[in-house]
Coordinates of C-alpha atoms and ligand atoms in Angstrom, one line a residue:
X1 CA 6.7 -41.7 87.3
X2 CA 6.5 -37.8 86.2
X3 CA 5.3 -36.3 83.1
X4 CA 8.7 -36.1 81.3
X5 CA 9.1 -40.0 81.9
X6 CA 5.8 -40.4 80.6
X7 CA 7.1 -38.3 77.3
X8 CA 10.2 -39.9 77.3
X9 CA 8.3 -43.5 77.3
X10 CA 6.0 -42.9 74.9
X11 CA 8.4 -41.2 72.7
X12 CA 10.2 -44.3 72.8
X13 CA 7.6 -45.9 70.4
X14 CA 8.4 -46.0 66.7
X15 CA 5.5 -45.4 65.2
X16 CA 6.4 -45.1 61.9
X17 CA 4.1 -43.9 59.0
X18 CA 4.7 -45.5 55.1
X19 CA 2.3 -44.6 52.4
X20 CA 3.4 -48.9 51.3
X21 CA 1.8 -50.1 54.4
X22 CA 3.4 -53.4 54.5
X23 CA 6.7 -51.5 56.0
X24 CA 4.9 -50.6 59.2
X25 CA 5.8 -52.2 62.5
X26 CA 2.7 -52.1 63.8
X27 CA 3.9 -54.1 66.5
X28 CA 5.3 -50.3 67.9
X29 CA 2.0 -48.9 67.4
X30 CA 0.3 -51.5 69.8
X31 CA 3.3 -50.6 72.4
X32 CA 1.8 -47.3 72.3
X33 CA -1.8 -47.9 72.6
X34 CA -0.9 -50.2 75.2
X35 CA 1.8 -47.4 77.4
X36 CA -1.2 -44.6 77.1
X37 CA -3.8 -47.2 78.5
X38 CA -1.1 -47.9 80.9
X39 CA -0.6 -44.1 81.5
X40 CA -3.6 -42.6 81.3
X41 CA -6.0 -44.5 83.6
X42 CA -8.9 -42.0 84.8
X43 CA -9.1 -41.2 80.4
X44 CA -9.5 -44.9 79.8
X45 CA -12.0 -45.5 82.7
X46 CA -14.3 -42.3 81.8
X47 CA -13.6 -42.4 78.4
X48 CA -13.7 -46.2 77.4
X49 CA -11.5 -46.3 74.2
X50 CA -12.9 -47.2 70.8
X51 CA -9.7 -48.4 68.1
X52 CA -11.1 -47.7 64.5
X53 CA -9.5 -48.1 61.1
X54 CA -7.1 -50.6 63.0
X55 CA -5.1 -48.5 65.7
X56 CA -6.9 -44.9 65.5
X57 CA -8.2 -44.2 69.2
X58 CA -11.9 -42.5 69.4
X59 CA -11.9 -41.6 73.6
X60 CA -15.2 -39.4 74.5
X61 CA -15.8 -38.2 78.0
X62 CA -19.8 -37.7 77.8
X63 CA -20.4 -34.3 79.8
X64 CA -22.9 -32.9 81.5
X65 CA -25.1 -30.8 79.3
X66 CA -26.3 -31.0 75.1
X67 CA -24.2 -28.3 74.5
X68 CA -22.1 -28.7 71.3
X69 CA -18.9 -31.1 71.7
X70 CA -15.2 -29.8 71.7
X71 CA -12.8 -32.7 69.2
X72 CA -8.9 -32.5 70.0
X73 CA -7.4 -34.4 67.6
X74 CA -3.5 -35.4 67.1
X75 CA -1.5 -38.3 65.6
X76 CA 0.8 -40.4 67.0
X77 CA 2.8 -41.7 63.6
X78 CA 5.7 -39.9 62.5
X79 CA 7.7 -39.8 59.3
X80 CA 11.0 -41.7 59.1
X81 CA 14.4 -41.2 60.2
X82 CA 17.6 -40.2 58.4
X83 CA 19.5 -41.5 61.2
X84 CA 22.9 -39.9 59.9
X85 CA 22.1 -36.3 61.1
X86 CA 21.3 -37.2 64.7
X87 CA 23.5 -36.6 67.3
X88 CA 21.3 -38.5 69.9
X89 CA 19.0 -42.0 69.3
X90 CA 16.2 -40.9 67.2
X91 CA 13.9 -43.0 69.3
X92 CA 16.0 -42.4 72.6
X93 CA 14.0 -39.5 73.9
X94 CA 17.7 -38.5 75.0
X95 CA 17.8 -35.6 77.4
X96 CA 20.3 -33.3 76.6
X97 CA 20.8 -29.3 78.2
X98 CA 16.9 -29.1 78.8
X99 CA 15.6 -30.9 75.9
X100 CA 13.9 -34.1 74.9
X101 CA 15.4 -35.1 71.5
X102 CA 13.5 -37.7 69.5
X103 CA 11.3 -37.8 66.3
X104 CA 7.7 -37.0 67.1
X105 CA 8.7 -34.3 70.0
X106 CA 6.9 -31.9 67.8
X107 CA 5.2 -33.4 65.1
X108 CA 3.4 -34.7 67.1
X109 CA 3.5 -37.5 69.7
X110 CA 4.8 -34.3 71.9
X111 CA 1.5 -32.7 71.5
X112 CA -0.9 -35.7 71.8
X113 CA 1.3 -36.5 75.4
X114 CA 0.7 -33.1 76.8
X115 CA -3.3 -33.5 75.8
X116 CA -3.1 -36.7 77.9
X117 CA -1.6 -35.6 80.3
X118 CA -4.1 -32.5 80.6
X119 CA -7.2 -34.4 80.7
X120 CA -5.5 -37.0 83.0
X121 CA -4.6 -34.4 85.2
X122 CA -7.8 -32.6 85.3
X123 CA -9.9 -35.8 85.9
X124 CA -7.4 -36.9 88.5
X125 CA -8.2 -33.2 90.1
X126 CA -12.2 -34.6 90.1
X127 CA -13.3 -31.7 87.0
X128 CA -16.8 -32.9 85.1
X129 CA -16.7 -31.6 82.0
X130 CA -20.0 -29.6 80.8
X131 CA -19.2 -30.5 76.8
X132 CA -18.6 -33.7 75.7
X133 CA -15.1 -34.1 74.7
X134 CA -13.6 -36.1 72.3
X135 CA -10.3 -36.9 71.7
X136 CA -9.5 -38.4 68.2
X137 CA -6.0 -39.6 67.4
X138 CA -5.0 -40.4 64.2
X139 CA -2.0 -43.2 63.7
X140 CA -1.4 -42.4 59.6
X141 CA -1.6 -38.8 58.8
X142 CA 1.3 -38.0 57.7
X143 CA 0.8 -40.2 54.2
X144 CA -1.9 -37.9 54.0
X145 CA -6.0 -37.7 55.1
X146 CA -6.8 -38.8 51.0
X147 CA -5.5 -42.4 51.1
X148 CA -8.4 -44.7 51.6
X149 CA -7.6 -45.9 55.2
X150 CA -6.7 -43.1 56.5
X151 CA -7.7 -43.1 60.4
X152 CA -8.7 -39.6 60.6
X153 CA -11.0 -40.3 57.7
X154 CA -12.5 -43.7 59.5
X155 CA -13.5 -41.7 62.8
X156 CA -15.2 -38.7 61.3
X157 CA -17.4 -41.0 59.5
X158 CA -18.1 -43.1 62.3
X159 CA -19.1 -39.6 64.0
X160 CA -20.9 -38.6 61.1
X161 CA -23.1 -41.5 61.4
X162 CA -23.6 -40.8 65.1
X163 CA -24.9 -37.5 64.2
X164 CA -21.8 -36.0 65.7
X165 CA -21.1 -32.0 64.6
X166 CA -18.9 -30.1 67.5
X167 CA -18.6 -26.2 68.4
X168 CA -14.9 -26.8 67.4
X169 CA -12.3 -29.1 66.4
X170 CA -8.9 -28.6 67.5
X171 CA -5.3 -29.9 66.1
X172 CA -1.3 -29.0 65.6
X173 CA -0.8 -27.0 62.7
X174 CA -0.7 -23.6 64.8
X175 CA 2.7 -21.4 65.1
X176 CA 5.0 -19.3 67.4
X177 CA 7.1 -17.2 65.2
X178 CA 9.2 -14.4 65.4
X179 CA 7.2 -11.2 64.9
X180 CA 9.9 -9.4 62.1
X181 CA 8.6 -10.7 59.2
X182 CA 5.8 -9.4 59.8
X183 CA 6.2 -5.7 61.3
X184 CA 6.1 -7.0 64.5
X185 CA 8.6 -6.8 67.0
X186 CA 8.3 -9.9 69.5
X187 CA 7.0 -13.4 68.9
X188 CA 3.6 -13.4 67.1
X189 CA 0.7 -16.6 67.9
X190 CA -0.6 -18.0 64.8
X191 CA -4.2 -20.3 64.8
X192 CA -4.5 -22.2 61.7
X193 CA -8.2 -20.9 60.5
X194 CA -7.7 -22.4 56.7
X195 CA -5.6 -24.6 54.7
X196 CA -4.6 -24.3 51.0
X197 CA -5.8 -26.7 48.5
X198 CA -4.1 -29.1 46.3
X199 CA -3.9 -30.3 43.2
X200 CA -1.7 -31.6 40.3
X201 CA -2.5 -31.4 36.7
X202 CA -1.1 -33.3 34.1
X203 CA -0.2 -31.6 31.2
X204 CA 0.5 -33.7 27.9
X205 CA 1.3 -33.2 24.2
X206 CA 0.6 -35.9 21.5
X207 CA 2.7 -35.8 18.5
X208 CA 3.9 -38.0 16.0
X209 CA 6.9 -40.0 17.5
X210 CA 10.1 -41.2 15.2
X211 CA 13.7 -41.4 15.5
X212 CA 15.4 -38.5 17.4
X213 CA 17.9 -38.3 14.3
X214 CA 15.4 -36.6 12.2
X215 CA 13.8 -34.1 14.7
X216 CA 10.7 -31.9 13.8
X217 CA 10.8 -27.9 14.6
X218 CA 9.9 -28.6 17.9
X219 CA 9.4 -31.7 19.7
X220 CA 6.3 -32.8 21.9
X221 CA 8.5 -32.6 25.1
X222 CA 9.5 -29.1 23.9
X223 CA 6.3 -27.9 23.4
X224 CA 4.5 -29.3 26.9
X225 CA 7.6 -28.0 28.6
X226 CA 6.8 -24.8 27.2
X227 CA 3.3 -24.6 27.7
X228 CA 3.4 -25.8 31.3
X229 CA 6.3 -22.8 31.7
X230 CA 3.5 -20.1 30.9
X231 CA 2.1 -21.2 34.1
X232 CA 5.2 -20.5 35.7
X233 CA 6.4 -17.3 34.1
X234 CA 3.2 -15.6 34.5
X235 CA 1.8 -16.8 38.3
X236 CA -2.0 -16.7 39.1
X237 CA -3.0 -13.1 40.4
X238 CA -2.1 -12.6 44.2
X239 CA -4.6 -10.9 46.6
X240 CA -5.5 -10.9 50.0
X241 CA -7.7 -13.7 50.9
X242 CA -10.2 -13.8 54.1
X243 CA -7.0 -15.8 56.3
X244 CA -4.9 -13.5 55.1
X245 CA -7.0 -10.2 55.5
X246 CA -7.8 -11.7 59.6
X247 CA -4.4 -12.4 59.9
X248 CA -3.5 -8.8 59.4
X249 CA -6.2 -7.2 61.4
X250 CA -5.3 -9.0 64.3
X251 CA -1.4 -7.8 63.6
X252 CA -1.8 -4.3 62.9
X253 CA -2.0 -3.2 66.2
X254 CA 1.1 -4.7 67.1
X255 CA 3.0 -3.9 64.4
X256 CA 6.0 -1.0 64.0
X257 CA 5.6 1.8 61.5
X258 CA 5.6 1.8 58.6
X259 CA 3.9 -1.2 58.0
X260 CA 1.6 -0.5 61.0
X261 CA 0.1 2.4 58.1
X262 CA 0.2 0.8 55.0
X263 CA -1.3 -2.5 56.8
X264 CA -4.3 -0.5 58.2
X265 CA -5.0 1.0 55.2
X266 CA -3.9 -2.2 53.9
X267 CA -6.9 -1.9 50.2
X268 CA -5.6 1.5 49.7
X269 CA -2.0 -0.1 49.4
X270 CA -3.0 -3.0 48.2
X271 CA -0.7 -2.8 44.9
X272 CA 2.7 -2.3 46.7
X273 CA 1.9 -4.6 49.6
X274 CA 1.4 -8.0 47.5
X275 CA 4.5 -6.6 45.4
X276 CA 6.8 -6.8 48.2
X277 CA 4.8 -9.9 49.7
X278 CA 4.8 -11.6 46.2
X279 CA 8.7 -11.4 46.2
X280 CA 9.2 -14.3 49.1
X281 CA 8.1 -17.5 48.7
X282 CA 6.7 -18.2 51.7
X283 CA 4.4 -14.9 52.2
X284 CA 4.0 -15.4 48.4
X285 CA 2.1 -18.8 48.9
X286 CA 0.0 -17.0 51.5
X287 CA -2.0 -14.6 48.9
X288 CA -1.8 -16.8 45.6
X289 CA -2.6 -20.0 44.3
X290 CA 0.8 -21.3 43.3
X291 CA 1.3 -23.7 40.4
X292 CA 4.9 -25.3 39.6
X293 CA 6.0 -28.0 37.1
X294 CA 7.1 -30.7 39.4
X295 CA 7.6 -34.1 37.2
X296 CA 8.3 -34.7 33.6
X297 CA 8.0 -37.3 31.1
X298 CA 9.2 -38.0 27.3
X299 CA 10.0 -41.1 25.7
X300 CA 11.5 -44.6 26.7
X301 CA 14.8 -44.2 25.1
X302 CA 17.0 -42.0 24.5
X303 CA 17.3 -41.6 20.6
X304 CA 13.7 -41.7 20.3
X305 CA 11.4 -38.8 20.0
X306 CA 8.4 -38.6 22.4
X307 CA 5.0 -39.1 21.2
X308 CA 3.2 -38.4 25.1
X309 CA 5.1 -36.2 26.5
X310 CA 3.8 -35.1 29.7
X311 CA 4.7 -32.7 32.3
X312 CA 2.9 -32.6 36.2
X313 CA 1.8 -29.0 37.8
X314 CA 1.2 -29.0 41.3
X315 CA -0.8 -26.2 42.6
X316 CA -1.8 -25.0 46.1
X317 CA -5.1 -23.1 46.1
X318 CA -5.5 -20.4 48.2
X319 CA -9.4 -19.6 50.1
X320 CA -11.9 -18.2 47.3
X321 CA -10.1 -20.2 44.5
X322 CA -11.2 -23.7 43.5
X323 CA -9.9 -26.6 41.8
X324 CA -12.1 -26.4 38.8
X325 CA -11.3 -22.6 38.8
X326 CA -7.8 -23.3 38.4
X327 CA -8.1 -26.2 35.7
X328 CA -9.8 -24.4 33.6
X329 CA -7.3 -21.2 33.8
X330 CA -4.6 -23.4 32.7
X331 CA -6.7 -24.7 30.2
X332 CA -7.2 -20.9 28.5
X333 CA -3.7 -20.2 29.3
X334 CA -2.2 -23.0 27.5
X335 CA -4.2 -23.3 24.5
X336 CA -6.0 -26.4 22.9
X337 CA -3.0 -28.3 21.7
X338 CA -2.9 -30.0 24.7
X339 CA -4.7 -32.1 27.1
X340 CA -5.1 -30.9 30.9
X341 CA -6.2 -33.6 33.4
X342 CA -6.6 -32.8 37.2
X343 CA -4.8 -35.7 38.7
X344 CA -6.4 -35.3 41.7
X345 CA -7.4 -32.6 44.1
X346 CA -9.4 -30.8 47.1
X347 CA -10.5 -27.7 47.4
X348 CA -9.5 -24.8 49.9
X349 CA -11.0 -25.2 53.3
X350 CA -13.4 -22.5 54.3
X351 CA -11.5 -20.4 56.9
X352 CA -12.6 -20.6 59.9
X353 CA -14.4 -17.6 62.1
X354 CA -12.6 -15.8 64.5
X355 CA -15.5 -14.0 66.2
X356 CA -17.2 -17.3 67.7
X357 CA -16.6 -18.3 71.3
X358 CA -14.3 -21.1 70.3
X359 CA -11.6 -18.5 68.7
X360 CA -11.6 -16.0 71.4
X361 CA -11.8 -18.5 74.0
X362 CA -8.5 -19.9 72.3
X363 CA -7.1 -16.9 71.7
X364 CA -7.4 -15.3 75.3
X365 CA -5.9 -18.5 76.7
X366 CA -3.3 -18.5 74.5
X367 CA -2.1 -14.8 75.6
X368 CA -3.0 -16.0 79.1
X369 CA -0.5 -18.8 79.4
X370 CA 2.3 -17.1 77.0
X371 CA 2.8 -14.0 79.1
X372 CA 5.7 -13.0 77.2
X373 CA 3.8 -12.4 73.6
X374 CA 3.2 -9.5 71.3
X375 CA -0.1 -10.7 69.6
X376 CA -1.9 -13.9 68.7
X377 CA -3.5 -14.3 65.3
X378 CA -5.1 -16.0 62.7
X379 CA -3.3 -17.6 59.7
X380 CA -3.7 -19.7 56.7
X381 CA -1.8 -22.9 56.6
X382 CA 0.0 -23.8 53.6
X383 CA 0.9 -27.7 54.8
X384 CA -2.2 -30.1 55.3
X385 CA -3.6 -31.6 58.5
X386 CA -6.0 -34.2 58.9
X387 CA -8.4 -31.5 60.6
X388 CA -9.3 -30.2 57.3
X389 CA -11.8 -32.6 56.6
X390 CA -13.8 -31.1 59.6
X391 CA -14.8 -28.1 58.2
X392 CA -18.4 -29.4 57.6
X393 CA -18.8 -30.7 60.9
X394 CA -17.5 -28.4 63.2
X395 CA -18.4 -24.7 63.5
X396 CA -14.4 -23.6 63.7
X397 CA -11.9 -25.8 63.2
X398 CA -8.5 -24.5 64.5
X399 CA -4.7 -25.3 64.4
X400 CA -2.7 -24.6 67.5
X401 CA 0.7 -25.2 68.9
X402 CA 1.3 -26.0 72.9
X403 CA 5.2 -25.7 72.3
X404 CA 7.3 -22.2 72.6
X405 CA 9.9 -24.2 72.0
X406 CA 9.2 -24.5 68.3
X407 CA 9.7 -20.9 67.5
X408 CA 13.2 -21.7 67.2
X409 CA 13.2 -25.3 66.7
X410 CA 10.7 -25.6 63.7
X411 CA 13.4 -26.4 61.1
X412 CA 13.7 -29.9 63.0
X413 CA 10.2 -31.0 62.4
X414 CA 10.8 -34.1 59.7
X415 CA 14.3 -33.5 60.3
X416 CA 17.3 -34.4 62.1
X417 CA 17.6 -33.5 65.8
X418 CA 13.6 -33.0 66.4
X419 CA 13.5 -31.8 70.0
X420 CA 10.8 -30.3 72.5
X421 CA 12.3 -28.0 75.5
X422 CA 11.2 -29.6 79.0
X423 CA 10.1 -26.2 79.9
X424 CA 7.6 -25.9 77.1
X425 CA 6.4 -29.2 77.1
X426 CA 5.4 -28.3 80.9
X427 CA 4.0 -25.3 80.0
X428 CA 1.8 -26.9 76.7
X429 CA 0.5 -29.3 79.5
X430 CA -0.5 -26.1 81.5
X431 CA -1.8 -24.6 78.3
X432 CA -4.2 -27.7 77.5
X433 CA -5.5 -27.8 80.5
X434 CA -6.6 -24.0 80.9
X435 CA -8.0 -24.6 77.0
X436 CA -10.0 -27.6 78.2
X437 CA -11.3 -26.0 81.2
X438 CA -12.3 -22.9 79.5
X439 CA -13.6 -24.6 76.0
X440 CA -15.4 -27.7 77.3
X441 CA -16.5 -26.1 80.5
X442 CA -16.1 -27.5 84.1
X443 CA -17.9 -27.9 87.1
Ligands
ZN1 ZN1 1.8 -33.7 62.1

């Protein structure tokens, strides 16, 4: 059997994540655990296998010095299926014109294979590994690292009470993308070095209630509705954050005039650059905390006035900003006629250095493998991964992406159609295994 049967195989597995656990087959997830034990022989014979939380995998090949650890982490659950859009079996791992179709090719059962496959590989080859190396692989993150059992959350502690901290953590989140966007001409590396924090805030307004036929001058759903919309009309002041400002030094030398000279001198132009950045969502959400009103409530009925009417903000916090920064903003902004209430909430990750040995190690290696790129840099991630809770334990933590492939094939991650070209999934293999070599050290 050959590495794309092993993909194919484990792809196979529908390991499903709900948020209402009783919906989960976890009959699929022990098919899996038991195909990578299967699979992977020389990781399970080195490594032992520790299952935490339930079906979260802790494998640790002990090295050969005290040098800090390296953690590559992944998931293997993936979000449901709207089975109408697919034009193979979602769970078929279907080959079709040089691609392996199924959900979790990218997001991110693909990934976690190729890491398998690397360290199986390289033990098969006889390589000792100077750093320990752990391998930590989640089976719910994608209902999210806050929900009491989440997997993630059950290792780290386990690690934290083994005194555990590592030289870096590693796990998906990184990018290929097509340079334009961003001055560049030719497809641009991104390593997650941050993540945005969240948080919603419930807004409400008390009033007296009554029948809808006799309305006061404004009603309580009016007036919350209103105030939340302040937040909206006037957004939270954008400026370059320390992801954003890497990000850009690492691009400028790759990038086309003019923006090459305005990002270079990027303080000096400062206003007009977050004007035209501040006018697209996406690059938007890079350089501001965003807040938007999400969810509303008023009354029960329909002819009846509301007494709590309540409206939800959500709001992603960009590095340098802080959820009890932004509470109490909204609180100023919206006056004290109503009550704010954080739902709940986590801060901004610190962002990550990119002058350690971890980062350039990554970063040469990446340019190394992916002959044909313009520039690798730093980024700050706007979705969550499970790796932000390592920030305290690891001296980088960073987000990367084995697959080319996804460059164009991005818009099928939680989608219809998810796919991983053979070709890249050969080449992420080769990528991990260079990365492993060159981060953990071998003899
Ligand atoms: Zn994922």
């Amino acid at each position: 059997m050959d590495a794309l049967e092993r993909l194919q195989l484990i792809l196979q597995t529908k390991t499903v994540s709900y948020a209402e656990r009783e919906m989960i087959d976890f009959k699929e997830y022990e098919k899996f655990i038991e195909l990578i034990k299967q699979h992977y022989p020389l990781l399970h014979e080195k490594a032992g296998v520790e299952r935490i939380g339930g079906y979260s995998l802790l494998f640790v090949i002990k090295g050969k010095t005290d040098l800090k650890p390296i953690g590559w982490m992944g998931h293997y659950d993936v979000v449901p299926v709207n089975s109408e859009g697919w034009n193979h079996e979602p769970f078929g791992a279907t080959i079709h014109e040089d691609y392996v179709y199924a959900r979790g090719a990218l997001d991110m059962k693909g990934h976690v294979v190729a890491l398998l496959e690397a360290v199986e590989s390289l033990l098969n080859e006889g390589k000792e590994f100077e750093r320990d190396l752990y391998i930590m692989l989640g089976h719910n993150e994608e209902t999210g690292s806050t929900m009491p059992d989440s997997g993630a959350k059950s290792i780290k502690e386990l690690l934290i009470s083994r005194g555990i901290t590592f030289e870096c953590v590693l796990d998906e989140g990184g990018a290929f993308i097509d340079g334009k966007k961003l001055g560049v001409n030719g497809t641009v590396a991104l390593i997650g070095v941050a993540e945005k924090g969240y948080l919603d805030v419930e807004i409400m307004a008390r009033r007296e209630g009554g029948h809808a036929s006799t309305p006061p001058e404004r009603s309580a759903l009016y007036e919350v509705t209103q105030a939340a919309g302040l937040m909206e009309a006037k957004k939270f002041k954008a400026d370059f954050n320390p992801a954003t400002r890497a990000m850009f030094e690492a691009l400028v030398p790759a990038m086309d005039q003019p923006l090459k000279f305005l990002f270079k001198y990027k303080d000096i132009f400062k206003p007009i650059l977050l004007n035209v950045m501040t006018k697209n969502p996406e690059t938007a959400a890079t350089v501001r905390t965003t807040a938007v009103m999400t969810m509303a409530s008023g009354s029960k009925a329909p002819n009846v006035l509301a007494q709590d009417a309540k409206v939800n903000l959500n709001c992603r916090i960009v590095p340098g900003d802080s959820v009890d920064d932004v509470v109490s903003r909204i609180k100023n902004r919206i006056g004290k006629r109503f009550t704010v209430t954080p739902i709940n909430g986590n801060n901004p990750t610190s962002v990550s250095s990119v002058e350690n040995r971890s980062y350039k190690t990554i970063d040469r290696v990446i340019k190394e493998v992916y002959s044909n790129l313009k520039v690798v840099a730093p980024y700050l991630m706007i979705a969550a991964t499970d790796s932000r809770i390592y920030h305290d334990q690891a001296e980088g933590v960073y987000r990367i992406q084995p697959f080319m492939s996804i460059k164009d094939d991005r818009p099928t991650i939680h989608a219809d159609n998810e796919r991983v070209a053979i070709a890249s999934y050969y080449q992420g293999i080769q990528f991990f295994k260079t990365l492993m070599c060159e981060l953990n050290g071998v003899q």
